[in-house]
Coordinates of C-alpha atoms and ligand atoms in Angstrom, one line a residue:
M234 CA 93.2 84.3 90.5
K235 CA 95.4 86.1 92.4
S236 CA 99.3 85.0 92.8
I237 CA 100.4 83.4 95.8
F238 CA 103.4 85.2 95.9
L239 CA 104.2 87.9 98.5
V240 CA 103.2 90.8 96.9
I241 CA 105.2 93.2 98.1
A242 CA 105.3 97.1 97.1
F243 CA 107.0 99.7 97.0
S244 CA 108.1 103.6 96.8
T245 CA 106.8 104.6 99.7
G246 CA 110.2 108.2 100.4
F247 CA 110.2 106.1 103.6
L248 CA 111.3 102.2 102.3
V249 CA 112.3 104.1 99.5
S250 CA 114.9 106.1 101.6
K251 CA 115.5 102.8 103.8
A252 CA 116.8 100.9 100.5
Q253 CA 118.7 103.9 99.6
G254 CA 121.2 101.6 101.6
M255 CA 120.8 99.0 99.2
E256 CA 121.4 101.6 96.8
E257 CA 124.8 103.2 96.4
M258 CA 126.3 100.2 97.3
W259 CA 124.7 98.0 94.7
D260 CA 124.3 100.7 92.2
K261 CA 128.3 100.8 91.4
S262 CA 126.5 102.6 87.6
A263 CA 127.2 105.7 89.6
S264 CA 130.6 105.8 91.2
G265 CA 132.1 103.8 88.0
K266 CA 132.7 100.8 89.9
E267 CA 130.8 98.4 87.7
H268 CA 132.1 95.9 86.1
P269 CA 132.5 95.9 82.8
N270 CA 131.3 93.3 81.5
I271 CA 128.3 93.9 84.0
Q272 CA 125.6 95.1 81.0
W273 CA 125.0 91.7 79.8
F274 CA 123.6 90.2 83.2
K275 CA 121.3 93.4 83.4
D276 CA 119.8 92.9 80.3
A277 CA 119.7 88.9 81.1
K278 CA 116.6 89.4 84.0
F279 CA 115.8 85.4 83.6
G280 CA 118.7 82.5 84.4
M281 CA 118.5 78.8 85.6
F282 CA 119.8 77.8 88.3
I283 CA 120.8 73.9 89.2
H284 CA 121.2 72.1 91.8
W285 CA 122.4 68.8 90.9
G286 CA 125.0 66.9 93.6
L287 CA 125.3 63.2 95.0
Y288 CA 122.2 64.3 97.1
S289 CA 120.6 64.5 94.4
K290 CA 121.0 60.4 94.2
L291 CA 119.3 60.2 97.6
A292 CA 116.8 62.3 96.2
G293 CA 115.1 64.1 100.1
V294 CA 115.5 59.7 101.1
W295 CA 118.4 58.5 104.8
S296 CA 118.3 54.7 105.7
G297 CA 114.2 54.9 105.1
K298 CA 113.8 58.4 106.5
N299 CA 111.8 61.0 104.0
Y300 CA 114.0 64.8 104.2
Y301 CA 112.0 67.5 104.0
G302 CA 112.6 71.0 102.6
S303 CA 116.1 71.8 100.7
G304 CA 117.7 67.9 99.7
E305 CA 121.3 69.0 99.0
W306 CA 121.4 69.6 103.1
I307 CA 120.6 65.9 103.7
M308 CA 124.3 65.1 105.0
N309 CA 123.8 67.7 107.3
Q310 CA 120.2 67.2 108.1
A311 CA 121.3 63.9 108.8
R312 CA 124.2 64.0 110.4
I313 CA 126.1 61.5 107.9
P314 CA 129.4 60.7 108.5
V315 CA 131.5 61.2 105.5
K316 CA 132.6 58.0 105.1
D317 CA 129.2 57.1 104.8
Y318 CA 128.3 59.7 102.7
Q319 CA 131.7 59.1 100.3
K320 CA 130.3 55.5 99.7
I321 CA 127.2 57.3 97.3
A322 CA 129.6 58.4 94.4
A323 CA 129.9 54.4 94.0
S324 CA 126.9 54.3 92.2
F325 CA 126.2 57.7 91.2
N326 CA 125.4 57.5 87.8
P327 CA 123.3 59.6 85.3
V328 CA 123.5 57.5 82.5
K329 CA 120.5 60.2 81.4
F330 CA 122.7 63.4 81.4
N331 CA 122.4 65.0 78.1
A332 CA 123.1 68.1 77.9
G333 CA 122.3 69.0 74.1
E334 CA 118.9 68.5 75.9
W335 CA 119.8 70.5 79.4
A336 CA 120.6 73.2 77.0
Q337 CA 118.0 73.6 74.9
L338 CA 115.2 73.1 77.8
A339 CA 117.5 76.4 78.4
K340 CA 117.2 78.0 75.9
D341 CA 113.0 76.9 75.0
A342 CA 112.6 78.3 78.5
G343 CA 113.8 81.6 77.3
V344 CA 116.7 82.5 80.1
K345 CA 119.6 84.0 79.0
Y346 CA 122.1 82.4 81.2
M347 CA 122.6 79.1 83.3
V348 CA 124.2 78.1 86.8
I349 CA 125.1 75.1 88.1
T350 CA 126.4 73.5 91.1
A351 CA 129.9 72.4 90.4
K352 CA 130.6 71.3 93.8
H353 CA 128.3 72.0 96.4
H354 CA 128.6 72.1 100.3
E355 CA 129.3 68.5 100.3
G356 CA 132.0 68.7 99.4
F357 CA 131.2 66.3 96.0
S358 CA 133.3 67.4 92.4
M359 CA 131.0 67.0 90.0
F360 CA 133.7 68.0 87.2
D361 CA 137.2 66.3 85.8
S362 CA 139.1 67.7 89.5
K363 CA 142.7 66.9 90.0
V364 CA 142.5 69.1 93.0
T365 CA 140.5 65.7 94.9
D366 CA 139.6 62.1 93.9
F367 CA 135.4 63.4 95.6
D368 CA 135.1 63.9 92.0
I369 CA 132.6 62.3 89.9
V370 CA 135.5 61.2 86.9
D371 CA 137.4 59.6 89.7
A372 CA 135.1 58.4 92.6
T373 CA 131.8 57.7 90.2
P374 CA 131.0 55.1 86.9
Y375 CA 129.7 57.4 85.7
K376 CA 133.5 58.5 85.0
K377 CA 132.8 61.8 82.4
D378 CA 132.7 65.3 83.3
P379 CA 129.1 66.6 82.6
M380 CA 130.4 70.3 82.8
K381 CA 132.2 69.6 80.1
A382 CA 129.4 69.4 78.3
L383 CA 127.2 71.3 79.4
S384 CA 129.3 74.6 79.5
E385 CA 129.0 74.0 75.7
A386 CA 126.5 73.2 74.7
T387 CA 125.3 75.5 76.2
R388 CA 127.1 78.4 75.0
S389 CA 126.8 77.3 71.6
L390 CA 122.9 77.9 72.2
G391 CA 124.5 81.4 73.1
I392 CA 122.9 81.2 77.1
Q393 CA 125.9 82.4 79.6
F394 CA 126.9 79.5 81.5
G395 CA 128.7 80.0 84.9
F396 CA 129.7 77.9 88.3
Y397 CA 127.9 78.0 91.4
Y398 CA 130.9 76.7 93.7
S399 CA 130.8 76.2 97.8
Q400 CA 134.1 78.4 98.5
F401 CA 133.9 77.8 102.3
Q402 CA 131.1 75.1 103.1
D403 CA 133.1 71.8 102.4
W404 CA 131.9 69.1 104.7
Y405 CA 134.5 66.8 103.5
E406 CA 136.8 68.1 104.1
P407 CA 138.8 68.2 107.9
N408 CA 139.5 71.5 107.4
G409 CA 136.0 73.1 105.5
G410 CA 133.2 74.9 106.8
K411 CA 130.8 74.0 109.3
N412 CA 131.2 69.8 109.3
T413 CA 129.9 69.6 113.2
W414 CA 129.6 66.2 112.9
D415 CA 132.7 64.5 112.2
F416 CA 134.5 67.5 112.8
D417 CA 136.1 69.8 116.2
E418 CA 135.5 72.7 114.4
S419 CA 138.6 73.8 116.9
K420 CA 140.8 72.5 115.3
K421 CA 139.9 73.5 111.9
D422 CA 142.1 76.2 109.7
Y423 CA 139.8 77.6 106.9
Q424 CA 143.2 79.1 105.4
L425 CA 144.9 75.5 104.7
Y426 CA 140.9 74.3 103.1
Y427 CA 141.4 77.4 101.1
Q428 CA 145.0 77.2 100.1
K429 CA 144.6 73.4 99.9
K430 CA 141.4 73.0 97.8
A431 CA 138.5 76.1 97.2
I432 CA 141.5 78.1 95.2
P433 CA 143.1 75.8 92.9
Q434 CA 139.9 73.9 91.6
L435 CA 138.0 77.7 91.3
K436 CA 141.9 78.0 89.3
E437 CA 140.9 74.7 88.1
L438 CA 136.6 75.7 86.2
L439 CA 138.3 78.7 85.5
T440 CA 140.6 77.5 83.3
N441 CA 139.2 74.4 81.8
Y442 CA 135.8 75.1 80.6
G443 CA 135.8 78.0 78.3
P444 CA 134.5 81.3 79.8
L445 CA 131.9 81.7 82.4
G446 CA 129.5 84.6 82.4
I447 CA 129.6 83.9 86.5
V448 CA 131.0 82.4 89.2
W449 CA 128.2 82.2 92.1
F450 CA 129.9 81.7 95.4
D451 CA 127.6 81.0 98.3
T452 CA 127.1 81.3 102.7
P453 CA 131.2 82.8 103.3
G454 CA 133.1 82.2 105.9
G455 CA 136.1 82.4 107.2
M456 CA 138.3 84.9 105.4
S457 CA 138.4 88.8 106.7
K458 CA 138.0 91.6 103.8
E459 CA 140.7 91.7 103.5
Q460 CA 141.5 88.0 102.6
T461 CA 138.2 88.3 100.4
Q462 CA 139.2 90.6 99.1
Q463 CA 142.9 89.1 97.2
F464 CA 141.2 85.9 96.6
I465 CA 138.6 87.7 94.4
N466 CA 142.2 89.8 92.4
E467 CA 144.0 86.2 92.3
L468 CA 140.8 84.6 91.4
R469 CA 139.8 87.2 88.6
Q470 CA 143.7 86.7 86.5
L471 CA 141.9 84.5 85.1
Q472 CA 138.6 85.8 83.8
P473 CA 138.6 89.0 84.1
N474 CA 135.4 89.3 82.4
S475 CA 133.2 86.7 84.4
L476 CA 130.0 88.3 87.2
F477 CA 131.6 87.2 90.9
S478 CA 127.8 86.7 93.0
S479 CA 127.6 89.1 96.5
R480 CA 127.8 85.5 98.1
V481 CA 131.8 86.1 97.8
G482 CA 130.6 87.2 101.0
Q483 CA 132.2 90.8 103.3
G484 CA 129.6 92.9 100.9
L485 CA 132.1 92.4 97.1
G486 CA 131.3 91.5 94.6
D487 CA 129.8 92.8 91.2
Y488 CA 126.2 92.8 91.4
K489 CA 123.5 91.8 94.8
D490 CA 122.0 88.4 95.3
F491 CA 118.7 88.9 97.6
G492 CA 118.0 86.2 100.2
D493 CA 116.5 83.0 98.9
S494 CA 113.2 83.5 98.0
E495 CA 113.3 87.7 98.3
V496 CA 112.2 90.4 96.3
P497 CA 113.1 93.0 97.0
P498 CA 109.9 95.9 98.0
V499 CA 111.0 98.8 97.3
P500 CA 112.9 99.5 92.9
I501 CA 116.7 98.3 93.5
K502 CA 119.2 100.2 91.3
G503 CA 122.4 98.4 90.7
A504 CA 122.6 95.3 89.1
W505 CA 120.8 92.6 91.9
E506 CA 119.2 89.1 91.2
S507 CA 116.9 87.0 93.1
V508 CA 117.0 83.1 93.1
Y509 CA 114.2 81.1 93.5
T510 CA 113.7 77.3 93.5
H511 CA 111.0 75.2 91.4
N512 CA 109.3 73.3 94.0
D513 CA 110.4 73.8 98.1
S514 CA 114.2 72.2 97.1
W515 CA 116.9 73.1 95.9
G516 CA 118.4 69.8 94.9
Y517 CA 116.1 66.7 93.6
I518 CA 113.4 65.4 96.4
T519 CA 111.5 62.1 94.9
H520 CA 108.8 63.4 97.2
D521 CA 108.4 67.5 96.3
M522 CA 105.7 67.9 94.2
N523 CA 105.3 71.3 95.1
F524 CA 106.2 72.6 91.9
K525 CA 105.2 77.4 91.0
S526 CA 102.4 76.9 87.8
T527 CA 103.9 78.4 84.9
A528 CA 101.8 80.9 85.5
E529 CA 103.3 82.1 89.3
I530 CA 106.5 82.3 87.5
I531 CA 105.3 84.4 84.3
R532 CA 104.5 87.0 87.0
L533 CA 106.7 85.9 89.2
L534 CA 109.3 87.0 86.6
A535 CA 107.6 90.3 85.7
N536 CA 106.7 91.1 89.3
V537 CA 111.3 90.8 89.7
A538 CA 111.5 92.7 86.2
S539 CA 109.5 95.6 87.9
K540 CA 111.6 96.2 90.7
G541 CA 114.9 96.2 87.7
G542 CA 116.3 92.6 88.8
N543 CA 116.5 89.2 87.3
L544 CA 115.0 86.0 88.0
M545 CA 117.4 83.0 88.2
L546 CA 115.0 79.8 88.9
N547 CA 116.1 76.5 90.0
V548 CA 115.4 73.0 88.5
G549 CA 117.0 70.0 91.0
P550 CA 117.4 66.9 88.2
D551 CA 117.6 63.5 89.4
G552 CA 120.3 61.2 90.2
E553 CA 119.9 59.5 86.2
G554 CA 120.4 63.1 85.2
E555 CA 116.8 64.5 84.5
I556 CA 115.3 67.3 85.1
P557 CA 111.9 66.8 87.3
Y558 CA 109.1 66.6 84.6
Y559 CA 106.7 69.7 85.6
S560 CA 110.1 72.0 85.5
V561 CA 109.9 70.9 81.8
K562 CA 106.5 71.7 81.1
Y563 CA 106.5 74.9 83.0
L564 CA 109.5 75.7 81.9
R565 CA 109.3 75.4 78.2
E566 CA 105.6 77.1 78.7
T567 CA 107.0 80.8 80.3
G568 CA 109.0 80.4 77.0
A569 CA 106.2 79.9 75.0
W570 CA 104.9 83.0 76.9
L571 CA 108.1 85.0 76.8
Q572 CA 108.6 84.4 72.5
K573 CA 105.7 86.3 72.4
N574 CA 105.9 88.7 76.0
G575 CA 110.1 89.2 75.9
E576 CA 110.0 92.8 74.7
S577 CA 108.0 93.6 77.3
I578 CA 111.0 91.7 79.5
Y579 CA 114.0 91.7 78.5
A580 CA 116.8 94.3 78.5
T581 CA 114.0 96.5 80.4
T582 CA 114.5 98.4 83.6
A583 CA 112.3 99.4 87.4
G584 CA 108.4 100.5 86.2
F585 CA 108.5 104.0 87.5
V586 CA 104.8 103.4 88.1
P587 CA 104.5 101.6 91.2
E588 CA 102.4 98.0 91.8
Q589 CA 98.7 98.8 90.7
P590 CA 96.1 96.6 92.5
W591 CA 96.5 95.1 88.2
G592 CA 100.2 94.2 88.2
F593 CA 103.2 96.0 87.7
T594 CA 105.0 97.7 85.0
T595 CA 108.5 97.4 83.4
S596 CA 110.4 100.0 81.0
K597 CA 112.0 100.7 77.9
P598 CA 112.9 104.5 76.8
G599 CA 109.8 105.2 75.3
K600 CA 107.4 102.9 76.0
L601 CA 106.1 101.8 79.5
F602 CA 104.4 98.6 80.0
L603 CA 101.5 97.4 81.6
H604 CA 101.8 93.9 83.5
V605 CA 98.2 92.6 83.4
V606 CA 97.9 90.0 85.4
N607 CA 95.0 90.6 87.0
R608 CA 92.3 91.7 85.2
P609 CA 90.3 95.3 86.3
A610 CA 86.0 94.0 86.2
Y611 CA 85.4 96.8 83.2
D612 CA 88.6 96.3 81.9
L613 CA 89.3 99.8 82.1
V614 CA 93.4 100.1 83.7
L615 CA 93.9 102.9 85.8
V616 CA 97.6 104.3 85.1
P617 CA 97.5 106.8 88.1
G618 CA 101.1 109.3 87.8
F619 CA 101.1 109.2 84.0
K620 CA 102.5 113.0 82.7
N621 CA 104.3 112.3 79.7
N622 CA 102.2 112.1 76.4
V623 CA 101.0 108.9 75.3
L624 CA 101.4 108.8 71.8
K625 CA 99.4 105.2 71.3
V626 CA 98.8 101.5 73.7
Y627 CA 98.1 98.8 72.1
A628 CA 99.1 94.6 73.2
L629 CA 102.2 93.1 73.2
T630 CA 100.8 89.9 70.8
D631 CA 98.6 91.4 68.6
K632 CA 100.1 95.3 68.5
K633 CA 96.6 96.6 67.7
N634 CA 95.3 100.2 69.3
L635 CA 93.6 100.4 72.4
S636 CA 91.3 103.7 73.3
F637 CA 92.5 105.7 75.9
E638 CA 92.5 108.9 77.7
K639 CA 94.2 111.0 80.1
K640 CA 91.9 112.5 82.5
G641 CA 94.9 114.9 84.5
T642 CA 98.1 112.6 85.6
D643 CA 95.4 109.1 85.5
L644 CA 95.6 107.6 81.9
L645 CA 93.2 105.7 81.7
V646 CA 93.0 103.0 79.2
Q647 CA 89.9 100.4 77.8
M648 CA 90.8 96.8 77.3
K649 CA 87.9 95.1 75.7
G650 CA 88.7 93.2 72.6
V651 CA 92.3 92.5 73.9
K652 CA 92.7 88.0 73.8
N653 CA 94.4 85.7 76.4
E654 CA 91.8 86.5 78.7
Q655 CA 93.5 83.6 80.1
S656 CA 97.1 84.5 79.6
P657 CA 98.8 84.7 83.7
N658 CA 100.3 87.6 82.2
T659 CA 98.2 90.4 79.5
V660 CA 100.8 93.2 78.6
L661 CA 100.3 96.3 77.1
V662 CA 102.1 99.1 75.8
V663 CA 102.0 102.6 76.5
E664 CA 104.7 104.9 74.0
Y665 CA 105.2 108.2 75.1
S666 CA 107.0 111.3 74.2
G667 CA 110.2 112.7 76.3
T668 CA 112.3 111.6 79.2
E669 CA 111.1 108.9 81.6
P670 CA 108.8 111.1 84.4
A671 CA 109.3 110.8 87.3
Y672 CA 106.3 108.8 90.4
N673 CA 105.9 111.4 92.6
E674 CA 101.7 110.7 93.2
T675 CA 100.9 110.9 97.2
A676 CA 99.5 107.6 97.3
P677 CA 101.2 104.5 95.5
V678 CA 98.5 102.4 96.5
T679 CA 94.8 102.2 94.6
I680 CA 92.2 100.5 96.2
A681 CA 89.4 100.0 93.0
A682 CA 86.0 98.7 93.1
A683 CA 87.3 96.8 89.8
F684 CA 88.7 94.1 91.5
E685 CA 88.2 91.7 94.4
T686 CA 90.6 92.4 96.6
N687 CA 92.9 95.0 97.0
Y688 CA 96.0 94.5 98.8
I689 CA 97.4 97.1 100.7
N690 CA 101.8 95.8 102.2
A691 CA 103.0 96.8 104.8
A692 CA 106.4 98.1 102.7
F693 CA 104.1 101.1 101.8
A694 CA 104.0 102.0 105.9
K695 CA 105.1 106.0 107.2
T696 CA 105.9 103.9 110.8
S697 CA 106.0 106.3 114.6
G698 CA 106.8 105.4 117.6
A699 CA 108.8 102.0 118.0
A700 CA 107.3 100.7 114.9
K701 CA 109.4 98.8 112.6
I702 CA 108.9 97.9 108.7
Q703 CA 110.6 95.1 108.9
P704 CA 111.5 91.6 106.5
L705 CA 110.5 88.3 108.1
T706 CA 112.8 85.5 107.1
Y707 CA 111.1 82.5 108.2
S708 CA 111.3 78.2 106.4
H709 CA 108.2 75.5 106.6
Y710 CA 110.5 72.3 106.6
Y711 CA 114.6 72.9 106.1
G712 CA 116.1 75.8 104.6
D713 CA 113.0 77.0 102.0
W714 CA 113.3 80.5 103.6
K715 CA 110.2 83.0 103.2
H716 CA 111.1 86.9 103.0
T717 CA 107.3 88.5 104.6
T718 CA 108.2 92.4 105.0
C719 CA 105.5 93.4 108.2
V720 CA 105.2 95.8 110.8
T721 CA 106.5 94.5 113.8
D722 CA 106.9 96.6 117.1
M723 CA 103.0 97.6 118.0
Q724 CA 103.3 98.0 121.3
N725 CA 102.1 101.1 122.7
P726 CA 98.9 103.8 121.2
A727 CA 101.7 105.7 119.8
D728 CA 103.2 103.4 117.4
G729 CA 101.8 103.3 114.8
A730 CA 102.2 101.9 110.5
T731 CA 100.2 104.7 108.6
F732 CA 98.6 104.4 105.3
S733 CA 98.1 106.8 102.6
V734 CA 95.9 104.5 99.7
R735 CA 94.0 106.1 97.1
I736 CA 90.3 104.9 96.7
I737 CA 88.8 105.1 93.5
D738 CA 85.5 104.1 93.3
Q739 CA 82.5 104.9 95.8
G740 CA 80.7 102.6 97.7
D741 CA 81.4 99.8 101.0
Y742 CA 84.3 97.8 100.9
K743 CA 85.2 95.2 103.5
L744 CA 88.7 95.5 105.4
I745 CA 90.6 93.1 106.5
L746 CA 93.7 93.0 109.0
E747 CA 96.6 90.3 107.1
Y748 CA 98.6 89.2 110.3
A749 CA 100.7 87.2 112.4
C750 CA 99.8 87.1 116.6
S751 CA 101.5 85.0 119.1
E752 CA 100.5 84.1 122.0
S753 CA 100.5 87.1 124.5
G754 CA 99.9 89.8 121.7
S755 CA 96.0 88.1 120.8
R756 CA 93.3 88.8 122.7
Q757 CA 94.7 93.2 123.1
E758 CA 92.2 95.1 121.5
G759 CA 93.8 98.0 118.2
I760 CA 92.5 100.0 116.1
L761 CA 91.8 100.6 112.8
E762 CA 92.3 104.1 111.9
V763 CA 90.8 105.5 108.8
N764 CA 90.3 109.6 108.2
G765 CA 90.3 109.8 112.1
Q766 CA 87.4 107.4 112.5
P767 CA 88.4 104.1 114.4
F768 CA 87.1 101.0 114.2
L769 CA 87.8 98.1 117.2
F770 CA 89.1 95.5 117.0
R771 CA 90.5 92.9 119.3
T772 CA 93.8 90.7 117.7
L773 CA 93.8 86.7 117.4
R774 CA 96.4 84.7 117.9
T775 CA 98.4 82.9 114.5
S776 CA 101.4 81.9 116.1
E777 CA 105.0 82.7 117.6
F778 CA 107.9 84.0 114.9
D779 CA 109.9 81.3 114.6
R780 CA 112.6 81.3 112.7
K781 CA 112.8 77.6 111.5
A782 CA 108.5 77.5 111.8
P783 CA 105.8 78.8 109.5
L784 CA 105.1 82.5 110.8
L785 CA 100.7 81.8 110.8
F786 CA 99.3 84.8 108.6
I787 CA 95.1 85.2 109.8
K788 CA 92.8 87.5 107.9
H789 CA 90.9 88.9 110.5
P790 CA 88.3 90.8 109.1
V791 CA 87.7 94.4 110.5
A792 CA 85.3 96.4 109.2
I793 CA 82.8 98.0 106.8
L794 CA 83.9 101.5 104.9
H795 CA 81.5 103.4 103.6
V796 CA 83.6 105.0 101.0
E797 CA 80.8 108.5 100.0
K798 CA 83.4 110.5 98.0
P799 CA 86.9 108.9 96.0
G800 CA 89.8 110.4 97.1
I801 CA 93.3 110.0 99.0
Y802 CA 92.5 108.5 103.0
T803 CA 94.8 107.3 105.3
L804 CA 94.7 104.6 106.8
T805 CA 96.4 103.7 110.4
V806 CA 96.2 100.5 112.5
K807 CA 97.5 100.9 116.6
P808 CA 97.9 99.4 119.9
A809 CA 94.1 100.3 122.0
K810 CA 96.6 100.4 125.1
T811 CA 100.1 99.8 126.0
G812 CA 100.6 96.3 126.2
A813 CA 103.2 93.0 124.4
E814 CA 103.6 94.1 120.6
L815 CA 100.6 94.3 119.3
M816 CA 101.0 91.7 115.8
K817 CA 103.7 91.4 112.7
L818 CA 101.2 92.8 109.9
K819 CA 101.5 92.2 107.0
S820 CA 98.6 93.6 104.5
I821 CA 95.2 96.2 105.1
I822 CA 92.8 94.4 102.6
A823 CA 90.5 96.3 101.3
E824 CA 87.3 93.6 99.1
P825 CA 84.8 95.9 97.5
V826 CA 80.9 95.2 98.9
Q827 CA 78.8 93.3 96.0
Ligands
JFZ147 C1 122.5 78.6 100.4 C2 122.3 77.5 99.7 O1 123.1 76.8 101.0 C3 121.5 76.1 99.7 O2 121.7 75.5 100.1 C4 121.1 76.7 98.5 O3 122.5 76.4 97.4 C5 121.1 78.3 98.8 C6 121.0 78.6 96.8 O4 121.5 78.9 98.8 O5 121.5 79.2 100.8 C7 121.3 80.7 101.5 C8 122.3 81.7 101.3 C9 122.1 82.8 102.3 C10 120.5 82.6 101.8 C11 119.2 82.1 102.4 C12 120.1 80.5 102.0 N1 120.0 84.1 102.7 O6 121.0 84.6 102.1 O7 119.3 84.7 102.5

């Protein structure tokens, strides 16, 4: 089974240089400006995010209508007036909430930190606040402060605890950001809102709940860079050790958060995090049952770790305080895998060997971990570009030595006999001597007959002319952002996407183009060139690109390629004639013909 996650590969010189700006910005270790308490975060690798508020009680339903997408946005989606929305509090009574159980789930899942919504965009405070009466203690029959209990329970299990706080968007307040259905934007005084609500509440959170690992800001607005810096300085005094997320805005903050559901295509230095939600919504929705399986979570975690970052996975408890059944089940199963394989995830750094058809790599001094998520036929795992002297190779779970062979800089590991055939990720450990080798092979992508499907991702392209590599953001429902890296803007024969790949085995391969194509781009002639040999095709329409709609990709089989001699091959996709954008190319897929 191939992972459904977008598998973006890395390590072309081009992409590395493109990602450099971001690296310099967030790799503060180089400039000595890194937060002194950042190391625990870099080592953590896995966190739990929790979205919980009044929206959890609505559960995606308003006035008998089902809403889809981000459930915590229902007030905005349904344009619910404040006077109606605030009434939900009167019956918000999460009697099933049990701080000890949530903390224990986090522990069992193997997460090292937890971040929960103290106040989301809806403006309701899930903690005891003296700043407003629109909070869980004053406005609900529950009357207790769940954040107090949760912060204590979580910390007592050795897990870092943090708060999400929507510092700018507050749909309840006349001067808060973004409620345009009740309030006139032009009359808003954001500074007043910051002074009267956001800052005093953040001070409460940073004073009354013990040491916070993280303050997770979100969707910034209404402040200049100077004001943001002042805001940070003021809050820092209360807890100098607490880490602030990059969504505090203006390029500030202690670590980088990527867009929701986004893994960067290349390893990124410095402290960073990818946030995903378990189903399609952050806040609880009864009719959203699209949960990621345990295998998907484990592979996603390995993918993110292989690029050097953390995965913070969100769960959405319901209005009574229960975490959905499948979140509990799959998180516990993920934790069971981590119990046995945690050494290959926690406190690792990015893998120095790029993504391979069999999976991902992570590193520790003297060790390279091979996360085999697609077990190859014949059980022979090829690790290219391995320059060091290999001491031994073994499966992480049983530690039994495996036979291996070095052919030049190719390391070949025989994993026959390694049990866990059904494991979503079988980890092999390569122990080597010497300092960490730098990978600088000419072809980062390998294609082999041992895999049913080989992906050559757009992120690897070297582009010419007007062609560009771009991450495209779109959503299926509402706010459930997807990110796919594509080659775009190929409009004439000089605008090409070229890939250098290493084909390991002799034989025939079916070449398939995976792309999205608009009406205007369709029925145009394109060329897929392999070492100068042209294969022609005509583009097929899929969908227009629209941020608020799914981008549809087709897998269009184009040709059979016969490979007589294994080696480095150059593949180029380009338009045959000048016209509209040919396609948004996501990948070239090579399938060995059996
Ligand atoms: C925000 C919130 O609006 C949303 O409700 C949820 O809390 C999520 C975790 O964060 O949404 C965002 C914020 C930033 C990006 C995308 C969605 N982004 O930078 O791509």
